[in-house]
């Protein structure tokens, strides 16, 4: 039986072209700034994002943490969505290592933060208060089903933050998915943000790595934080080479993941007992609720036994992420297997 892995787009192995680029990569010691391949990737990332500079780091978790460390000081308060990846899945690093309080406000189902909620929690100067020093956004929004923030929304919420002197960091782990879904240049989506990070290791299929982008001065300071966190790597051009292929060659194919996600969502909506909103699947993440007959974890276990791998988001909430290793035919097969399973449950 073929195993169909929908746990994440992070499972994608490097392409043949990436492997060739990795073998042939010119390298040097990147801590001395002398790895030509890393320098090329950083220049490419800055150019594509429309920012002055970029820094290559091992993971999205590290680039988000570096952003917090660079924008804030211990004792500050930062504003994040209550469904933010930074809040849920980064081991509380911003608080544990950055010493900041994460003040959460609700994300709506489209991953947005309401301007009124942001305004309400920004601290005025008061001897009792920690200063609010950063607003964080996420695009696409992982827990909100791959929701996409438009350039208009991002522009207006950043403008509001800037009125209060707050810089904005954008967790753009899957920003290229947003750009493809909206059919706009990625630079337009990230222009308002002061810093943005994105991952080459998700749908873009590189094996490792994320980039954080901003002004020259921001990236100079970010580089020191990366060093302190132990993220200074040496002949890392062997990895960056795959990142270059990811950015140059793998963006357009994300549309295929989006089409497959929509197909999966529409198929799931037709299976009695499974609930989801197929109109709320703009990119490659499909969130749905499993049938009430058994618990969420049990349902997922049964799916695994049928060769369909997905993840649990708590209770009966299930997440399936389409990716390069899953074809349209595989989606038909997934729907058939889940259909059979649900029938068995009665
Ligand atoms: N998300 C992973 C897991 O950590 C849950 C996934 O499978 O979706 N920001 C966002 C929005 C992310 O989705 C992720 C990874 C990260 C940051 C962190 O990236 P890594 O895994 O490279 O540290």
GROMACS .gro file of C-alpha atoms and ligand atoms in nm:
model
  369
    1UNK     CA    1   0.000   0.000   0.000
    2UNK     CA    2   0.133   0.342  -0.094
    3UNK     CA    3   0.185   0.571   0.205
    4UNK     CA    4   0.048   0.917   0.132
    5UNK     CA    5   0.210   1.172   0.362
    6UNK     CA    6   0.003   1.482   0.429
    7UNK     CA    7   0.158   1.564   0.767
    8UNK     CA    8   0.340   1.868   0.632
    9UNK     CA    9   0.505   2.020   0.327
   10UNK     CA   10   0.828   1.998   0.530
   11UNK     CA   11   0.852   1.628   0.435
   12UNK     CA   12   0.952   1.710   0.077
   13UNK     CA   13   1.300   1.582  -0.011
   14UNK     CA   14   1.535   1.787  -0.228
   15UNK     CA   15   1.488   1.758  -0.606
   16UNK     CA   16   1.751   1.607  -0.837
   17UNK     CA   17   1.845   1.957  -0.947
   18UNK     CA   18   1.896   2.059  -0.583
   19UNK     CA   19   2.115   1.757  -0.518
   20UNK     CA   20   2.331   1.841  -0.820
   21UNK     CA   21   2.359   2.205  -0.709
   22UNK     CA   22   2.457   2.086  -0.360
   23UNK     CA   23   2.732   1.862  -0.496
   24UNK     CA   24   2.869   2.136  -0.718
   25UNK     CA   25   2.832   2.426  -0.471
   26UNK     CA   26   3.126   2.659  -0.432
   27UNK     CA   27   3.186   2.701  -0.058
   28UNK     CA   28   3.384   2.904   0.195
   29UNK     CA   29   3.358   2.986   0.565
   30UNK     CA   30   3.028   3.170   0.605
   31UNK     CA   31   3.110   3.293   0.956
   32UNK     CA   32   3.379   3.498   0.781
   33UNK     CA   33   3.117   3.593   0.521
   34UNK     CA   34   3.317   3.399   0.263
   35UNK     CA   35   3.077   3.138   0.134
   36UNK     CA   36   2.992   3.254  -0.220
   37UNK     CA   37   2.684   3.031  -0.244
   38UNK     CA   38   2.538   3.160   0.082
   39UNK     CA   39   2.613   3.515  -0.029
   40UNK     CA   40   2.428   3.447  -0.355
   41UNK     CA   41   2.127   3.304  -0.171
   42UNK     CA   42   2.118   3.600   0.069
   43UNK     CA   43   2.141   3.849  -0.218
   44UNK     CA   44   1.869   3.662  -0.408
   45UNK     CA   45   1.641   3.654  -0.102
   46UNK     CA   46   1.686   4.027  -0.040
   47UNK     CA   47   1.615   4.103  -0.406
   48UNK     CA   48   1.305   3.883  -0.428
   49UNK     CA   49   1.166   4.025  -0.102
   50UNK     CA   50   1.254   4.384  -0.198
   51UNK     CA   51   1.456   4.432   0.122
   52UNK     CA   52   1.811   4.565   0.163
   53UNK     CA   53   1.964   4.248   0.304
   54UNK     CA   54   1.900   3.888   0.412
   55UNK     CA   55   2.051   3.631   0.644
   56UNK     CA   56   2.044   3.251   0.605
   57UNK     CA   57   1.960   3.051   0.918
   58UNK     CA   58   1.888   2.686   0.997
   59UNK     CA   59   1.512   2.712   1.055
   60UNK     CA   60   1.200   2.923   1.063
   61UNK     CA   61   1.194   2.892   1.439
   62UNK     CA   62   1.540   3.047   1.456
   63UNK     CA   63   1.460   3.330   1.214
   64UNK     CA   64   1.148   3.423   1.413
   65UNK     CA   65   1.349   3.418   1.735
   66UNK     CA   66   1.625   3.627   1.575
   67UNK     CA   67   1.359   3.878   1.467
   68UNK     CA   68   1.232   3.908   1.824
   69UNK     CA   69   1.584   3.940   1.965
   70UNK     CA   70   1.677   4.206   1.709
   71UNK     CA   71   1.361   4.416   1.744
   72UNK     CA   72   1.318   4.402   2.122
   73UNK     CA   73   1.485   4.395   2.465
   74UNK     CA   74   1.417   4.165   2.760
   75UNK     CA   75   1.113   4.286   2.954
   76UNK     CA   76   0.935   4.418   2.644
   77UNK     CA   77   0.591   4.302   2.536
   78UNK     CA   78   0.518   4.187   2.181
   79UNK     CA   79   0.179   4.139   2.018
   80UNK     CA   80   0.109   3.806   1.847
   81UNK     CA   81  -0.205   3.632   1.727
   82UNK     CA   82  -0.349   3.366   1.959
   83UNK     CA   83  -0.311   3.116   1.672
   84UNK     CA   84   0.040   3.229   1.574
   85UNK     CA   85   0.307   2.970   1.508
   86UNK     CA   86   0.542   3.183   1.718
   87UNK     CA   87   0.305   3.140   2.012
   88UNK     CA   88   0.211   2.773   1.963
   89UNK     CA   89   0.504   2.588   1.817
   90UNK     CA   90   0.831   2.764   1.892
   91UNK     CA   91   0.875   2.631   2.248
   92UNK     CA   92   0.812   2.978   2.389
   93UNK     CA   93   1.158   3.083   2.270
   94UNK     CA   94   1.064   3.451   2.244
   95UNK     CA   95   0.992   3.448   2.619
   96UNK     CA   96   1.250   3.195   2.735
   97UNK     CA   97   1.542   3.333   2.537
   98UNK     CA   98   1.425   3.681   2.436
   99UNK     CA   99   1.271   3.764   2.776
  100UNK     CA  100   0.963   3.918   2.617
  101UNK     CA  101   0.598   3.876   2.710
  102UNK     CA  102   0.384   3.745   2.426
  103UNK     CA  103   0.055   3.934   2.446
  104UNK     CA  104  -0.196   3.742   2.238
  105UNK     CA  105  -0.498   3.886   2.060
  106UNK     CA  106  -0.748   3.682   1.856
  107UNK     CA  107  -0.673   3.581   1.500
  108UNK     CA  108  -0.988   3.576   1.291
  109UNK     CA  109  -1.051   3.270   1.073
  110UNK     CA  110  -0.857   3.438   0.792
  111UNK     CA  111  -0.546   3.482   1.005
  112UNK     CA  112  -0.598   3.855   1.056
  113UNK     CA  113  -0.571   4.065   1.369
  114UNK     CA  114  -0.841   4.328   1.408
  115UNK     CA  115  -0.698   4.682   1.413
  116UNK     CA  116  -0.911   4.762   1.722
  117UNK     CA  117  -0.764   4.465   1.910
  118UNK     CA  118  -0.411   4.571   1.823
  119UNK     CA  119  -0.481   4.927   1.930
  120UNK     CA  120  -0.640   4.812   2.255
  121UNK     CA  121  -0.333   4.626   2.377
  122UNK     CA  122  -0.058   4.869   2.277
  123UNK     CA  123   0.078   4.999   2.605
  124UNK     CA  124   0.096   5.368   2.675
  125UNK     CA  125   0.393   5.498   2.872
  126UNK     CA  126   0.329   5.417   3.237
  127UNK     CA  127   0.576   5.338   3.513
  128UNK     CA  128   0.398   5.003   3.571
  129UNK     CA  129   0.393   4.880   3.213
  130UNK     CA  130   0.635   4.687   2.997
  131UNK     CA  131   0.683   4.870   2.668
  132UNK     CA  132   0.511   4.723   2.360
  133UNK     CA  133   0.784   4.700   2.098
  134UNK     CA  134   0.678   4.462   1.820
  135UNK     CA  135   0.376   4.337   1.627
  136UNK     CA  136   0.398   3.995   1.459
  137UNK     CA  137   0.194   3.876   1.161
  138UNK     CA  138   0.187   3.538   0.980
  139UNK     CA  139   0.130   3.482   0.606
  140UNK     CA  140   0.016   3.226   0.508
  141UNK     CA  141  -0.137   3.146   0.843
  142UNK     CA  142  -0.065   2.791   0.951
  143UNK     CA  143  -0.331   2.729   1.217
  144UNK     CA  144  -0.586   2.934   1.025
  145UNK     CA  145  -0.583   2.681   0.741
  146UNK     CA  146  -0.320   2.843   0.519
  147UNK     CA  147  -0.510   3.172   0.514
  148UNK     CA  148  -0.361   3.452   0.309
  149UNK     CA  149  -0.312   3.814   0.416
  150UNK     CA  150  -0.357   4.055   0.125
  151UNK     CA  151  -0.116   4.343   0.057
  152UNK     CA  152  -0.399   4.585   0.145
  153UNK     CA  153  -0.460   4.430   0.486
  154UNK     CA  154  -0.088   4.405   0.563
  155UNK     CA  155  -0.036   4.765   0.455
  156UNK     CA  156  -0.313   4.896   0.678
  157UNK     CA  157  -0.223   4.701   0.993
  158UNK     CA  158   0.145   4.791   0.955
  159UNK     CA  159   0.052   5.155   0.911
  160UNK     CA  160  -0.144   5.139   1.235
  161UNK     CA  161   0.151   4.978   1.418
  162UNK     CA  162   0.389   5.236   1.279
  163UNK     CA  163   0.164   5.517   1.407
  164UNK     CA  164   0.245   5.386   1.753
  165UNK     CA  165   0.614   5.345   1.673
  166UNK     CA  166   0.589   4.964   1.659
  167UNK     CA  167   0.792   4.774   1.403
  168UNK     CA  168   0.626   4.472   1.240
  169UNK     CA  169   0.776   4.128   1.185
  170UNK     CA  170   0.611   3.899   0.931
  171UNK     CA  171   0.645   3.524   0.974
  172UNK     CA  172   0.635   3.441   0.606
  173UNK     CA  173   0.735   3.076   0.637
  174UNK     CA  174   0.494   3.010   0.348
  175UNK     CA  175   0.485   3.360   0.196
  176UNK     CA  176   0.539   3.221  -0.154
  177UNK     CA  177   0.217   3.022  -0.117
  178UNK     CA  178   0.040   3.350  -0.045
  179UNK     CA  179   0.203   3.519  -0.346
  180UNK     CA  180   0.099   3.233  -0.576
  181UNK     CA  181  -0.257   3.223  -0.437
  182UNK     CA  182  -0.303   3.598  -0.481
  183UNK     CA  183  -0.099   3.616  -0.800
  184UNK     CA  184   0.104   3.913  -0.675
  185UNK     CA  185   0.481   3.954  -0.647
  186UNK     CA  186   0.602   3.841  -0.308
  187UNK     CA  187   0.779   4.177  -0.261
  188UNK     CA  188   0.439   4.347  -0.267
  189UNK     CA  189   0.312   4.123   0.013
  190UNK     CA  190   0.607   4.192   0.242
  191UNK     CA  191   0.680   4.557   0.153
  192UNK     CA  192   0.506   4.709   0.457
  193UNK     CA  193   0.679   4.480   0.709
  194UNK     CA  194   1.004   4.585   0.875
  195UNK     CA  195   1.134   4.230   0.876
  196UNK     CA  196   1.019   3.911   0.709
  197UNK     CA  197   1.134   3.554   0.728
  198UNK     CA  198   1.056   3.274   0.486
  199UNK     CA  199   1.141   2.906   0.462
  200UNK     CA  200   1.296   2.725   0.167
  201UNK     CA  201   1.239   2.393   0.343
  202UNK     CA  202   0.859   2.371   0.318
  203UNK     CA  203   0.666   2.356  -0.010
  204UNK     CA  204   0.975   2.481  -0.193
  205UNK     CA  205   1.138   2.147  -0.107
  206UNK     CA  206   1.491   2.247  -0.002
  207UNK     CA  207   1.619   2.021   0.276
  208UNK     CA  208   1.708   2.296   0.527
  209UNK     CA  209   1.687   2.664   0.587
  210UNK     CA  210   1.510   2.995   0.627
  211UNK     CA  211   1.599   3.354   0.550
  212UNK     CA  212   1.536   3.667   0.748
  213UNK     CA  213   1.524   3.992   0.554
  214UNK     CA  214   1.523   4.361   0.644
  215UNK     CA  215   1.744   4.668   0.634
  216UNK     CA  216   2.125   4.638   0.622
  217UNK     CA  217   2.145   4.756   0.982
  218UNK     CA  218   1.876   4.511   1.098
  219UNK     CA  219   2.051   4.219   0.928
  220UNK     CA  220   2.390   4.323   1.068
  221UNK     CA  221   2.246   4.296   1.419
  222UNK     CA  222   2.051   3.980   1.332
  223UNK     CA  223   2.379   3.819   1.223
  224UNK     CA  224   2.522   3.866   1.572
  225UNK     CA  225   2.213   3.710   1.729
  226UNK     CA  226   2.238   3.415   1.491
  227UNK     CA  227   2.598   3.368   1.605
  228UNK     CA  228   2.496   3.383   1.971
  229UNK     CA  229   2.226   3.120   1.915
  230UNK     CA  230   2.483   2.890   1.758
  231UNK     CA  231   2.344   2.936   1.410
  232UNK     CA  232   2.670   3.049   1.250
  233UNK     CA  233   2.748   2.771   1.005
  234UNK     CA  234   3.069   2.721   0.807
  235UNK     CA  235   3.077   2.573   0.452
  236UNK     CA  236   2.701   2.594   0.443
  237UNK     CA  237   2.691   2.669   0.071
  238UNK     CA  238   2.620   2.297   0.028
  239UNK     CA  239   2.281   2.366   0.185
  240UNK     CA  240   2.227   2.717   0.050
  241UNK     CA  241   2.270   2.581  -0.305
  242UNK     CA  242   1.941   2.394  -0.268
  243UNK     CA  243   1.781   2.711  -0.133
  244UNK     CA  244   1.875   2.897  -0.451
  245UNK     CA  245   1.706   2.632  -0.664
  246UNK     CA  246   1.404   2.649  -0.430
  247UNK     CA  247   1.358   3.024  -0.477
  248UNK     CA  248   1.433   3.024  -0.850
  249UNK     CA  249   1.257   2.709  -0.965
  250UNK     CA  250   1.004   2.582  -0.712
  251UNK     CA  251   0.766   2.873  -0.656
  252UNK     CA  252   0.532   2.828  -0.952
  253UNK     CA  253   0.463   2.464  -0.875
  254UNK     CA  254   0.301   2.560  -0.542
  255UNK     CA  255  -0.014   2.624  -0.747
  256UNK     CA  256  -0.039   2.247  -0.794
  257UNK     CA  257  -0.039   2.195  -0.414
  258UNK     CA  258  -0.318   2.452  -0.387
  259UNK     CA  259  -0.528   2.277  -0.653
  260UNK     CA  260  -0.478   1.945  -0.477
  261UNK     CA  261  -0.571   2.097  -0.140
  262UNK     CA  262  -0.893   2.233  -0.287
  263UNK     CA  263  -0.973   1.896  -0.442
  264UNK     CA  264  -0.909   1.725  -0.110
  265UNK     CA  265  -1.129   1.977   0.075
  266UNK     CA  266  -1.416   1.942  -0.171
  267UNK     CA  267  -1.395   1.563  -0.155
  268UNK     CA  268  -1.384   1.560   0.225
  269UNK     CA  269  -1.685   1.791   0.243
  270UNK     CA  270  -1.884   1.521   0.059
  271UNK     CA  271  -1.804   1.253   0.319
  272UNK     CA  272  -2.078   1.239   0.585
  273UNK     CA  273  -1.952   1.313   0.934
  274UNK     CA  274  -1.649   1.513   0.824
  275UNK     CA  275  -1.685   1.887   0.860
  276UNK     CA  276  -1.488   2.163   0.697
  277UNK     CA  277  -1.525   2.477   0.488
  278UNK     CA  278  -1.386   2.400   0.139
  279UNK     CA  279  -1.419   2.771   0.053
  280UNK     CA  280  -1.161   2.837   0.328
  281UNK     CA  281  -0.874   2.651   0.164
  282UNK     CA  282  -0.681   2.918  -0.028
  283UNK     CA  283  -0.340   2.745  -0.023
  284UNK     CA  284  -0.205   2.402   0.075
  285UNK     CA  285  -0.339   2.347   0.428
  286UNK     CA  286  -0.667   2.162   0.483
  287UNK     CA  287  -0.809   2.172   0.835
  288UNK     CA  288  -1.110   1.955   0.907
  289UNK     CA  289  -1.300   1.788   1.191
  290UNK     CA  290  -1.311   1.411   1.205
  291UNK     CA  291  -1.641   1.223   1.267
  292UNK     CA  292  -1.786   1.230   1.618
  293UNK     CA  293  -1.799   0.846   1.633
  294UNK     CA  294  -1.439   0.821   1.758
  295UNK     CA  295  -1.183   1.058   1.909
  296UNK     CA  296  -0.954   1.268   1.688
  297UNK     CA  297  -0.635   1.082   1.781
  298UNK     CA  298  -0.810   0.746   1.719
  299UNK     CA  299  -0.932   0.864   1.379
  300UNK     CA  300  -0.580   0.972   1.289
  301UNK     CA  301  -0.444   0.637   1.401
  302UNK     CA  302  -0.697   0.460   1.180
  303UNK     CA  303  -0.599   0.685   0.889
  304UNK     CA  304  -0.233   0.600   0.945
  305UNK     CA  305  -0.325   0.232   0.938
  306UNK     CA  306  -0.481   0.302   0.596
  307UNK     CA  307  -0.156   0.463   0.479
  308UNK     CA  308  -0.271   0.824   0.503
  309UNK     CA  309  -0.058   1.038   0.733
  310UNK     CA  310  -0.201   1.359   0.880
  311UNK     CA  311  -0.154   1.551   1.204
  312UNK     CA  312  -0.378   1.625   1.500
  313UNK     CA  313  -0.444   1.984   1.604
  314UNK     CA  314  -0.622   1.899   1.928
  315UNK     CA  315  -0.959   1.728   1.983
  316UNK     CA  316  -1.114   1.620   1.652
  317UNK     CA  317  -0.921   1.881   1.454
  318UNK     CA  318  -0.711   1.729   1.178
  319UNK     CA  319  -0.457   1.894   0.947
  320UNK     CA  320  -0.358   1.773   0.600
  321UNK     CA  321  -0.094   1.961   0.401
  322UNK     CA  322  -0.053   1.900   0.029
  323UNK     CA  323   0.300   1.892  -0.101
  324UNK     CA  324   0.519   1.793  -0.397
  325UNK     CA  325   0.513   1.423  -0.306
  326UNK     CA  326   0.133   1.401  -0.332
  327UNK     CA  327  -0.033   1.395  -0.676
  328UNK     CA  328  -0.394   1.455  -0.780
  329UNK     CA  329  -0.433   1.076  -0.815
  330UNK     CA  330  -0.306   1.035  -0.459
  331UNK     CA  331  -0.579   1.275  -0.345
  332UNK     CA  332  -0.841   1.048  -0.508
  333UNK     CA  333  -0.687   0.758  -0.322
  334UNK     CA  334  -0.688   0.950   0.009
  335UNK     CA  335  -1.057   1.032  -0.038
  336UNK     CA  336  -1.138   0.669  -0.118
  337UNK     CA  337  -0.952   0.543   0.190
  338UNK     CA  338  -1.111   0.801   0.422
  339UNK     CA  339  -1.453   0.731   0.269
  340UNK     CA  340  -1.413   0.360   0.347
  341UNK     CA  341  -1.291   0.432   0.697
  342UNK     CA  342  -1.585   0.660   0.775
  343UNK     CA  343  -1.828   0.398   0.640
  344UNK     CA  344  -1.675   0.138   0.870
  345UNK     CA  345  -1.735   0.368   1.165
  346UNK     CA  346  -2.106   0.359   1.074
  347LIG     N1  347   0.567   2.467   1.085
  347LIG     C1  348   0.571   2.323   1.088
  347LIG     C2  349   0.561   2.273   1.232
  347LIG     O1  350   0.643   2.343   1.316
  347LIG     C3  351   0.422   2.279   1.288
  347LIG     C4  352   0.462   2.268   1.001
  347LIG     O2  353   0.466   2.147   0.974
  347LIG     O3  354   0.375   2.345   0.957
  347LIG     N2  355   0.634   2.965   1.095
  347LIG     C5  356   0.535   2.892   1.042
  347LIG     C6  357   0.410   2.961   0.999
  347LIG     C7  358   0.548   2.752   1.029
  347LIG     O4  359   0.446   2.682   0.980
  347LIG     C8  360   0.667   2.691   1.072
  347LIG     C9  361   0.684   2.542   1.063
  347LIG    C10  362   0.769   2.771   1.126
  347LIG    C11  363   0.749   2.909   1.136
  347LIG    C12  364   0.898   2.714   1.180
  347LIG     O5  365   0.979   2.661   1.081
  347LIG     P1  366   1.087   2.548   1.117
  347LIG     O6  367   1.012   2.419   1.121
  347LIG     O7  368   1.183   2.558   1.001
  347LIG     O8  369   1.150   2.585   1.245
   0.00000   0.00000   0.00000
